[in-house]
CSV table of C-alpha atoms in Angstrom, one decimal:
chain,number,residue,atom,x,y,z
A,1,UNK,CA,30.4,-2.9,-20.7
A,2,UNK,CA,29.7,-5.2,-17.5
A,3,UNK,CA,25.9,-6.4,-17.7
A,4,UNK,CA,24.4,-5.1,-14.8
A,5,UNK,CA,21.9,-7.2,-12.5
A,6,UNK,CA,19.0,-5.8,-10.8
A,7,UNK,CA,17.0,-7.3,-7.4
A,8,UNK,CA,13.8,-6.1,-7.4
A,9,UNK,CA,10.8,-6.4,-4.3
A,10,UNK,CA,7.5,-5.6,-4.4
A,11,UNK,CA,6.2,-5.9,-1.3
A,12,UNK,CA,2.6,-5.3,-0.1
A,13,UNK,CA,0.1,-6.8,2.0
A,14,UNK,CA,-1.4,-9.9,0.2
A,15,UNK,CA,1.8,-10.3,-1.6
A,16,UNK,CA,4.9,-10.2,-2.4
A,17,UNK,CA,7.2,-10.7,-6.0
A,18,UNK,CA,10.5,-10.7,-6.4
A,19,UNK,CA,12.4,-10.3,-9.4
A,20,UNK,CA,15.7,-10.5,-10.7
A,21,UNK,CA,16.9,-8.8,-14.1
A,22,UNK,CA,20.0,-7.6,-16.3
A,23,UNK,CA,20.5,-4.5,-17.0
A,24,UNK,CA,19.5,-5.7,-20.6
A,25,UNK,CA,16.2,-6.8,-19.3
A,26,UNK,CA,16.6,-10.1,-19.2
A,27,UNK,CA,14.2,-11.9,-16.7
A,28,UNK,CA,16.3,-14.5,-14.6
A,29,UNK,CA,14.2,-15.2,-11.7
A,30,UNK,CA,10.8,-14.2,-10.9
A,31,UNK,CA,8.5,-15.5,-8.1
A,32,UNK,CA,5.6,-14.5,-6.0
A,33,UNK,CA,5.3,-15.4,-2.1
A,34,UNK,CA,2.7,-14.1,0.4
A,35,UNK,CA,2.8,-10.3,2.2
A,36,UNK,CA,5.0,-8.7,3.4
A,37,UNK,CA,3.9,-5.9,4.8
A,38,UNK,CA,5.3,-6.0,8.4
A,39,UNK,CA,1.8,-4.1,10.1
A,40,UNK,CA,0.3,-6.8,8.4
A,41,UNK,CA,1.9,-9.7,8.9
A,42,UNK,CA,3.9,-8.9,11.4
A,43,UNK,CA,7.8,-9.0,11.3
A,44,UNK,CA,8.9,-12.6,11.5
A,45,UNK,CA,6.4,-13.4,8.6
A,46,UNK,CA,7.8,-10.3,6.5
A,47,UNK,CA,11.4,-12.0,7.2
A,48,UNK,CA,10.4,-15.5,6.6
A,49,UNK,CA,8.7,-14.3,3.4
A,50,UNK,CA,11.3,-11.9,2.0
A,51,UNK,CA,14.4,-14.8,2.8
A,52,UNK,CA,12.4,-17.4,1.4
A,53,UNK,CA,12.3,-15.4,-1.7
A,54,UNK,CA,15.7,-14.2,-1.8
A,55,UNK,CA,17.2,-17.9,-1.0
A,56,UNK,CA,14.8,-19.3,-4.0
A,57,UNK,CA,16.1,-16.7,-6.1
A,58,UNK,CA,20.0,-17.2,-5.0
A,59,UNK,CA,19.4,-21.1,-5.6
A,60,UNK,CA,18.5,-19.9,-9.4
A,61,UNK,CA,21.1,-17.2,-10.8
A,62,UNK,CA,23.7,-18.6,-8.8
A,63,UNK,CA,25.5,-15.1,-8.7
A,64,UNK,CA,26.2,-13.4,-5.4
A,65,UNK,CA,26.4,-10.3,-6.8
A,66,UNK,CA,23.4,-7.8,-6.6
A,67,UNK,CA,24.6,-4.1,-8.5
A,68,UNK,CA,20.7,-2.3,-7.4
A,69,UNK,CA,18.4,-4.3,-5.0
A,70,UNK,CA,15.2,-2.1,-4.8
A,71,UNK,CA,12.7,-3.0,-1.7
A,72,UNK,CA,9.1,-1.2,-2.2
A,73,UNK,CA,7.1,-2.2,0.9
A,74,UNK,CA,4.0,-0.8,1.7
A,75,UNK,CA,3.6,-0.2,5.3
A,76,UNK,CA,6.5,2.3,4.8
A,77,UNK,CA,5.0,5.8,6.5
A,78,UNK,CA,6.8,6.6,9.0
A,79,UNK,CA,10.7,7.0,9.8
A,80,UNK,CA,9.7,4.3,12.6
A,81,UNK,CA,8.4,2.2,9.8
A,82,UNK,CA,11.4,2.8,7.7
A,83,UNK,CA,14.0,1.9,10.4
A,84,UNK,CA,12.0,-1.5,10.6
A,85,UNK,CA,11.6,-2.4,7.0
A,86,UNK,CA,15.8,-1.5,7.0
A,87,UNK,CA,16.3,-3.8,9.8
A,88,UNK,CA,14.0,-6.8,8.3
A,89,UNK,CA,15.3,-6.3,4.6
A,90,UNK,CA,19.1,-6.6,6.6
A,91,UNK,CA,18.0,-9.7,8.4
A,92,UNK,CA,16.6,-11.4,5.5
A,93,UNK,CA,19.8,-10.7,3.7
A,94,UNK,CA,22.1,-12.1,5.7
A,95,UNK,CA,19.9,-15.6,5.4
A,96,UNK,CA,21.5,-15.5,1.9
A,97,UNK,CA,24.8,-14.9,-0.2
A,98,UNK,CA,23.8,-12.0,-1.7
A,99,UNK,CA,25.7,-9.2,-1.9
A,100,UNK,CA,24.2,-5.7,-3.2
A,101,UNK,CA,26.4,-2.9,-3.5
A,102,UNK,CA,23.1,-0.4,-4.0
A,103,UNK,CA,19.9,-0.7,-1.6
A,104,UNK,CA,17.0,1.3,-2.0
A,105,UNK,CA,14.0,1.0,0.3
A,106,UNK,CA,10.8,3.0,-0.3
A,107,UNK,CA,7.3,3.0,0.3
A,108,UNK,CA,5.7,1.4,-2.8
A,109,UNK,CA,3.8,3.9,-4.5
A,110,UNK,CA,6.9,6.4,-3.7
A,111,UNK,CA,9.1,3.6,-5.6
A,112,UNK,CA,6.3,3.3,-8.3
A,113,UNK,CA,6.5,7.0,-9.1
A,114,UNK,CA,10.0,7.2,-9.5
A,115,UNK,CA,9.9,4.4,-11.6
A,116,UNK,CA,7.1,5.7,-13.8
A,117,UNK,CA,9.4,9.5,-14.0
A,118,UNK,CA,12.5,8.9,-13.4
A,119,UNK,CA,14.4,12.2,-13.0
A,120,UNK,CA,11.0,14.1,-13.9
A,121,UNK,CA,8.8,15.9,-12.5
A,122,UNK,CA,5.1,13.8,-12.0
A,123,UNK,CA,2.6,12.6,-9.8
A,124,UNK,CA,0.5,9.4,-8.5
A,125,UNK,CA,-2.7,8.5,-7.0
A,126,UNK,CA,-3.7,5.3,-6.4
A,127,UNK,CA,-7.3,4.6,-5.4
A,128,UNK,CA,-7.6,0.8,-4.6
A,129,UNK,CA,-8.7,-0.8,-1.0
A,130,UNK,CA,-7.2,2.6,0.4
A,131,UNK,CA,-6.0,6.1,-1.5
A,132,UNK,CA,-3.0,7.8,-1.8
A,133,UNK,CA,-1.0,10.5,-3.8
A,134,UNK,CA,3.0,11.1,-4.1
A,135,UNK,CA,4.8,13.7,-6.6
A,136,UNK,CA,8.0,14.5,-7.2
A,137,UNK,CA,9.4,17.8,-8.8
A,138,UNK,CA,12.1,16.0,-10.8
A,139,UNK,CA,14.7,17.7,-8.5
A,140,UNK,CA,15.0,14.9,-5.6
A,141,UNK,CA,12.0,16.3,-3.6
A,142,UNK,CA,9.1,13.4,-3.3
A,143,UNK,CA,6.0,14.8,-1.2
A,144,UNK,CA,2.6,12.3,-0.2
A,145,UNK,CA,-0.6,13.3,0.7
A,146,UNK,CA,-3.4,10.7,1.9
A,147,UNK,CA,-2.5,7.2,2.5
A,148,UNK,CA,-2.9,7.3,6.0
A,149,UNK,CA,-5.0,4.0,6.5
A,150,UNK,CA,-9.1,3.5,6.6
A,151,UNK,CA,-9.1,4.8,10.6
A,152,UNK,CA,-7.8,8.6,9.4
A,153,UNK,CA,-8.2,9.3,5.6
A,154,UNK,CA,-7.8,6.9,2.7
A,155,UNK,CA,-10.9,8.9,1.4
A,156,UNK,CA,-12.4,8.0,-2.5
A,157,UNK,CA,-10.5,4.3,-1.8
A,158,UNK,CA,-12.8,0.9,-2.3
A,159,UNK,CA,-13.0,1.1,1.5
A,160,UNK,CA,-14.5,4.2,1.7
A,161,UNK,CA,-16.9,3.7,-0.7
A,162,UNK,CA,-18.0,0.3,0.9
A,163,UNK,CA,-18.9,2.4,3.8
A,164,UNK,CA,-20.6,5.3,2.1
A,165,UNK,CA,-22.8,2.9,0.6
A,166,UNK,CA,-23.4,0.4,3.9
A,167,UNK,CA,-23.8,4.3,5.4
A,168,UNK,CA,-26.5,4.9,3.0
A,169,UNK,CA,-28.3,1.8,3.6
A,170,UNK,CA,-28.7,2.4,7.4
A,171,UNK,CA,-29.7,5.8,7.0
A,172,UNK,CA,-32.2,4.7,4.3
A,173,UNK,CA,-33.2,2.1,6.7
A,174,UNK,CA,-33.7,5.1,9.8
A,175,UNK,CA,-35.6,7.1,8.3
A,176,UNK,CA,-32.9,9.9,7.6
A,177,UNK,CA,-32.8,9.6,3.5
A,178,UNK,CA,-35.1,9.0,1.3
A,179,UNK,CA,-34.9,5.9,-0.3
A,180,UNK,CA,-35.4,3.2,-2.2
A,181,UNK,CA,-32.2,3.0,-3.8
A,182,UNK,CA,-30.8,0.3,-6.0
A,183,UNK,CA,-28.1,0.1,-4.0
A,184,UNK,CA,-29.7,-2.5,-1.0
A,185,UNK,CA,-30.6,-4.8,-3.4
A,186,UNK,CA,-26.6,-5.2,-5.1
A,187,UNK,CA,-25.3,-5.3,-1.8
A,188,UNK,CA,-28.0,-8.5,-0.7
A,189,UNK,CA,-27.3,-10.0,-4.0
A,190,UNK,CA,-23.1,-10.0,-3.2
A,191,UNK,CA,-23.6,-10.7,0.5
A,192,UNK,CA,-26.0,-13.4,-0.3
A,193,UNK,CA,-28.3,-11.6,2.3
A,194,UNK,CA,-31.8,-11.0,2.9
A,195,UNK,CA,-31.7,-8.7,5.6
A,196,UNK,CA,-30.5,-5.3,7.5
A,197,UNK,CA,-30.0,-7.4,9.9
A,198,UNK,CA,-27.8,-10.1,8.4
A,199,UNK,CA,-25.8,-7.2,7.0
A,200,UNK,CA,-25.4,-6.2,10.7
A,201,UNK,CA,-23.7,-9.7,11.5
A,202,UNK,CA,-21.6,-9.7,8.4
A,203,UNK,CA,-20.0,-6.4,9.0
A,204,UNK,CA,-19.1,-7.3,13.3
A,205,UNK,CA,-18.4,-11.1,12.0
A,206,UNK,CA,-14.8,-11.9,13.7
A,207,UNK,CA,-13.9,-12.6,10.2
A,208,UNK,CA,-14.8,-8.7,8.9
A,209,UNK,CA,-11.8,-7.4,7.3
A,210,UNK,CA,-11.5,-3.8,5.6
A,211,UNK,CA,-10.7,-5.7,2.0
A,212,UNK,CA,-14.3,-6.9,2.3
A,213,UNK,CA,-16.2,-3.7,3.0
A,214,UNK,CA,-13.7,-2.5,0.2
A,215,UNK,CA,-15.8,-5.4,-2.0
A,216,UNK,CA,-18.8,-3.8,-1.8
A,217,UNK,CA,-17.3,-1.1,-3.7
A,218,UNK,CA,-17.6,-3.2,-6.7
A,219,UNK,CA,-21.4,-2.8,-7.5
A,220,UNK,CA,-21.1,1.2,-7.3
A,221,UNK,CA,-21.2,1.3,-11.1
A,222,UNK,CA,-23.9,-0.8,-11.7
A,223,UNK,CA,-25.8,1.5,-10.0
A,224,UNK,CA,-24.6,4.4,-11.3
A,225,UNK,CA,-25.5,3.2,-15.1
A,226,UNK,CA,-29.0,2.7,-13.7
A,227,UNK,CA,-29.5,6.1,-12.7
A,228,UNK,CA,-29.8,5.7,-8.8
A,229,UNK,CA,-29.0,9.0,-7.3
A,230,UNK,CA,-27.3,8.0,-4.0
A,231,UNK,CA,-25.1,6.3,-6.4
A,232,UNK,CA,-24.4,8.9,-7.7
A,233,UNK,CA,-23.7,10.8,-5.4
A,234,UNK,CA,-21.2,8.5,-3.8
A,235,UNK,CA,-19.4,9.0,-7.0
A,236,UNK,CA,-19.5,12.5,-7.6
A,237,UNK,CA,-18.0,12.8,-3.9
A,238,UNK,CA,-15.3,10.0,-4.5
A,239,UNK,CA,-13.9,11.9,-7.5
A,240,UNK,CA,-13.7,14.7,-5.8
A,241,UNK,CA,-12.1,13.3,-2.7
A,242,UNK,CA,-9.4,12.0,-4.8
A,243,UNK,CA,-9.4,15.4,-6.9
A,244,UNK,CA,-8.7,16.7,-3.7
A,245,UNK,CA,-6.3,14.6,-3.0
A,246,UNK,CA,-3.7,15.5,-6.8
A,247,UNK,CA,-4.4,19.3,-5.8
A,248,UNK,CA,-2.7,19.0,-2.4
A,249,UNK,CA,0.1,17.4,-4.0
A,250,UNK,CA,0.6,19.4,-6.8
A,251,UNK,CA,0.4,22.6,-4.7
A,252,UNK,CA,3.3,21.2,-2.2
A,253,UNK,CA,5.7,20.4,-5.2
A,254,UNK,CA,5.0,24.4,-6.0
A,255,UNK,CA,3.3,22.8,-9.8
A,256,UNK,CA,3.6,25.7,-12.2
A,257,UNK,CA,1.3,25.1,-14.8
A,258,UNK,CA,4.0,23.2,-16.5
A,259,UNK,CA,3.2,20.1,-18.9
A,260,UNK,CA,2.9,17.0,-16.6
A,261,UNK,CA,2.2,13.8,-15.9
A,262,UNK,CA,-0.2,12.2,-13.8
A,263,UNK,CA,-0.5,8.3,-13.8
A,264,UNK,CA,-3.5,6.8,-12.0
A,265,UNK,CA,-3.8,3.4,-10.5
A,266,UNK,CA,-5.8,1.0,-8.4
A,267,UNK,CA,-9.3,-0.8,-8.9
A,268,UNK,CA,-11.4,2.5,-8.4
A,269,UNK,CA,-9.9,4.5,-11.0
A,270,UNK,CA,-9.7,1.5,-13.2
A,271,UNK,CA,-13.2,-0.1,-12.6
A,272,UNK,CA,-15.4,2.9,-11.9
A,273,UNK,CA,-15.9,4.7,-15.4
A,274,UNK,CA,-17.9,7.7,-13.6
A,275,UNK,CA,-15.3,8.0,-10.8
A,276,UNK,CA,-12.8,8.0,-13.6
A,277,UNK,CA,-14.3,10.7,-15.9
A,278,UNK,CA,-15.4,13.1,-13.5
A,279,UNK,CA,-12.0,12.9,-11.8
A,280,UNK,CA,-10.7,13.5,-15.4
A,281,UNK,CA,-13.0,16.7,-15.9
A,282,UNK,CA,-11.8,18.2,-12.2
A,283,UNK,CA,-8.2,17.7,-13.1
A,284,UNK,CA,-7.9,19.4,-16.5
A,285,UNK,CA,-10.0,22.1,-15.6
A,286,UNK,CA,-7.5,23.1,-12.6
A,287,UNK,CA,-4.7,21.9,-13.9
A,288,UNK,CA,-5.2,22.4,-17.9
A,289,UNK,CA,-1.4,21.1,-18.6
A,290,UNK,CA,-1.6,17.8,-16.5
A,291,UNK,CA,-1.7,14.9,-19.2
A,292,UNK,CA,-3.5,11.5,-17.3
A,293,UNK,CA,-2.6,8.4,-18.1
A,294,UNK,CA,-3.5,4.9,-16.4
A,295,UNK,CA,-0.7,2.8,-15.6
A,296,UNK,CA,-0.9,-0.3,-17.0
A,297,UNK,CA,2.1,-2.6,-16.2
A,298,UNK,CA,2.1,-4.8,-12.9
A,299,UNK,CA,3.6,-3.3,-9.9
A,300,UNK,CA,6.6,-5.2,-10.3
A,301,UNK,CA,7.5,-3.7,-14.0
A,302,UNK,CA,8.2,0.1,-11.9
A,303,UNK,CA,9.7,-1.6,-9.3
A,304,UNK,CA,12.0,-2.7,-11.9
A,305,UNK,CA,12.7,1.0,-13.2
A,306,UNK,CA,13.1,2.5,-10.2
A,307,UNK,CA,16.3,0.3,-9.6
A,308,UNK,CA,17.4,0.7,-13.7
A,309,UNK,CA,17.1,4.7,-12.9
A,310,UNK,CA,19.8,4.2,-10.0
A,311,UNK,CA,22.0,2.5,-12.2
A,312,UNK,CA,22.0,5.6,-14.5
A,313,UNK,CA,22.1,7.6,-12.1
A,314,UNK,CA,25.2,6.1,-10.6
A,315,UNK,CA,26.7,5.1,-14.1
A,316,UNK,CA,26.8,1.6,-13.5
């Protein structure tokens, strides 16, 4: 039987890695470049980036043919979006010999999930910089709930948590809670800050981006382990937001009770051992058969599945 070879693309916003495998699992090329993420970057960038990686990887293997090339790009939320990424994977392409007989190109986590479940049915949520949740019934259909960007949702993401807790120092700092909280002093000790006021200028500093108010995030469980009770709080709410978030999804693939998966990703879930087990304790008592289990693999490795299922699924 012809050995099989795989492209794979993951492609976010920070970075992007490309792969190239056998259908055996050998690794023939791998290599990681900047983002790619075309709201990010822009698209010349994504189509600099994404040839660059595909002419590296060409100069390697030396083989022209491509059986599965599977593009996950985040940015990918819209049919707008999707008719762009098309367009920019096409042009980056043609800047190379390749030839792949089988294109797939999804939003990442959507490619992630499929990858984790193949032809199953499962589900996804990812709480990292921003949140989101996909499931699929194991029948074709793939529904998404959240993901939506820091502006209209992304709720119980590092962002949102960043804010809570800037929130809660300024309100502290009005008069409108009751304070102290550990909370200020974490924040100065991470800014390197002394002041409400320097706190001001860091978050309207030109520089600002939502990754660093996503930081912040980070000292949440420090807090939490000390007992503070705005901490807390922002927890308890944050598990529930993403609670929220598996429930909507699980009621629009019609869930039945049925035994399950539900793989959880991103630095929230991973980092944020309260977040994490109250999360845990909403789940199972709503959804009693739903087994969780963290994915641990980089991006890149269900990137990688997703394309090995469409060879299976197309007997090749």
């Amino acid at each position: 039987m012809k050995e099989s070879i795989i492209l794979a693309v993951d492609g976010g916003a920070t970075k992007t890695t490309l792969t190239v495998r056998s259908s055996k699992g050998k690794k023939l090329f791998e290599q990681t470049a900047k983002g790619s993420n075309y709201q990010t970057v822009g698209e010349d960038v994504a189509i600099q980036v994404l040839s660059k990686l595909l002419s590296e990887a060409y100069r390697s293997i030396n083989l022209k043919q491509i059986d599965v090339a599977a593009f996950a790009i985040a940015g990918l939320d819209t049919e707008i979006d999707l008719a762009i990424i098309r367009d920019i994977i096409k042009r980056s392409l043609k800047k190379t010999p390749f030839r792949a007989e089988n294109i797939i190109v999804e939003n990442d986590v959507h490619a992630t999930l499929l990858g984790l479940v193949g032809n199953h049915p499962g589900a996804l949520v990812i709480s990292g910089t921003g949140s989101v949740a996909f499931a699929t019934n194991g029948n074709g259909k793939v529904v998404r709930t959240g993901g939506w960007g820091h502006r209209a949702s992304d709720e119980g993401s590092g962002y949102w948590i960043g804010q809570k807790i800037v929130n809660t120092l300024f309100r502290i700092e009005d008069g409108l809670l009751d304070g102290p909280t550990i909370l200020k002093e974490l924040v100065f000790e991470k800014l390197q800050i002394k002041s409400m006021g320097e706190l001001m200028s860091w978050l309207y500093h030109p520089s600002y981006t939502n990754a660093q108010l996503a930081s912040i995030s980070s000292i949440l469980p420090k807090a939490v382990s000390i007992g503070d009770e705005h901490a807390i709080m922002i927890a308890q709410n944050a598990a529930y937001e993403l609670f929220l978030l598996v429930s909507a999804i699980l009621h629009k693939i019609h869930y039945q009770n049925e035994i399950m998966p539900l793989y959880v990703n991103g630095g929230v879930l991973k980092h944020h051992p309260k977040i994490l087990n109250l999360f845990k304790q909403s789940i199972l008592q709503s959804f009693p058969f739903v087994s969780i289990e963290l994915c641990n693999e980089e991006p890149i490795e269900y990137i990688v599945k997703r394309a090995t299922h469409c060879l299976m699924d197309n007997g090749i």
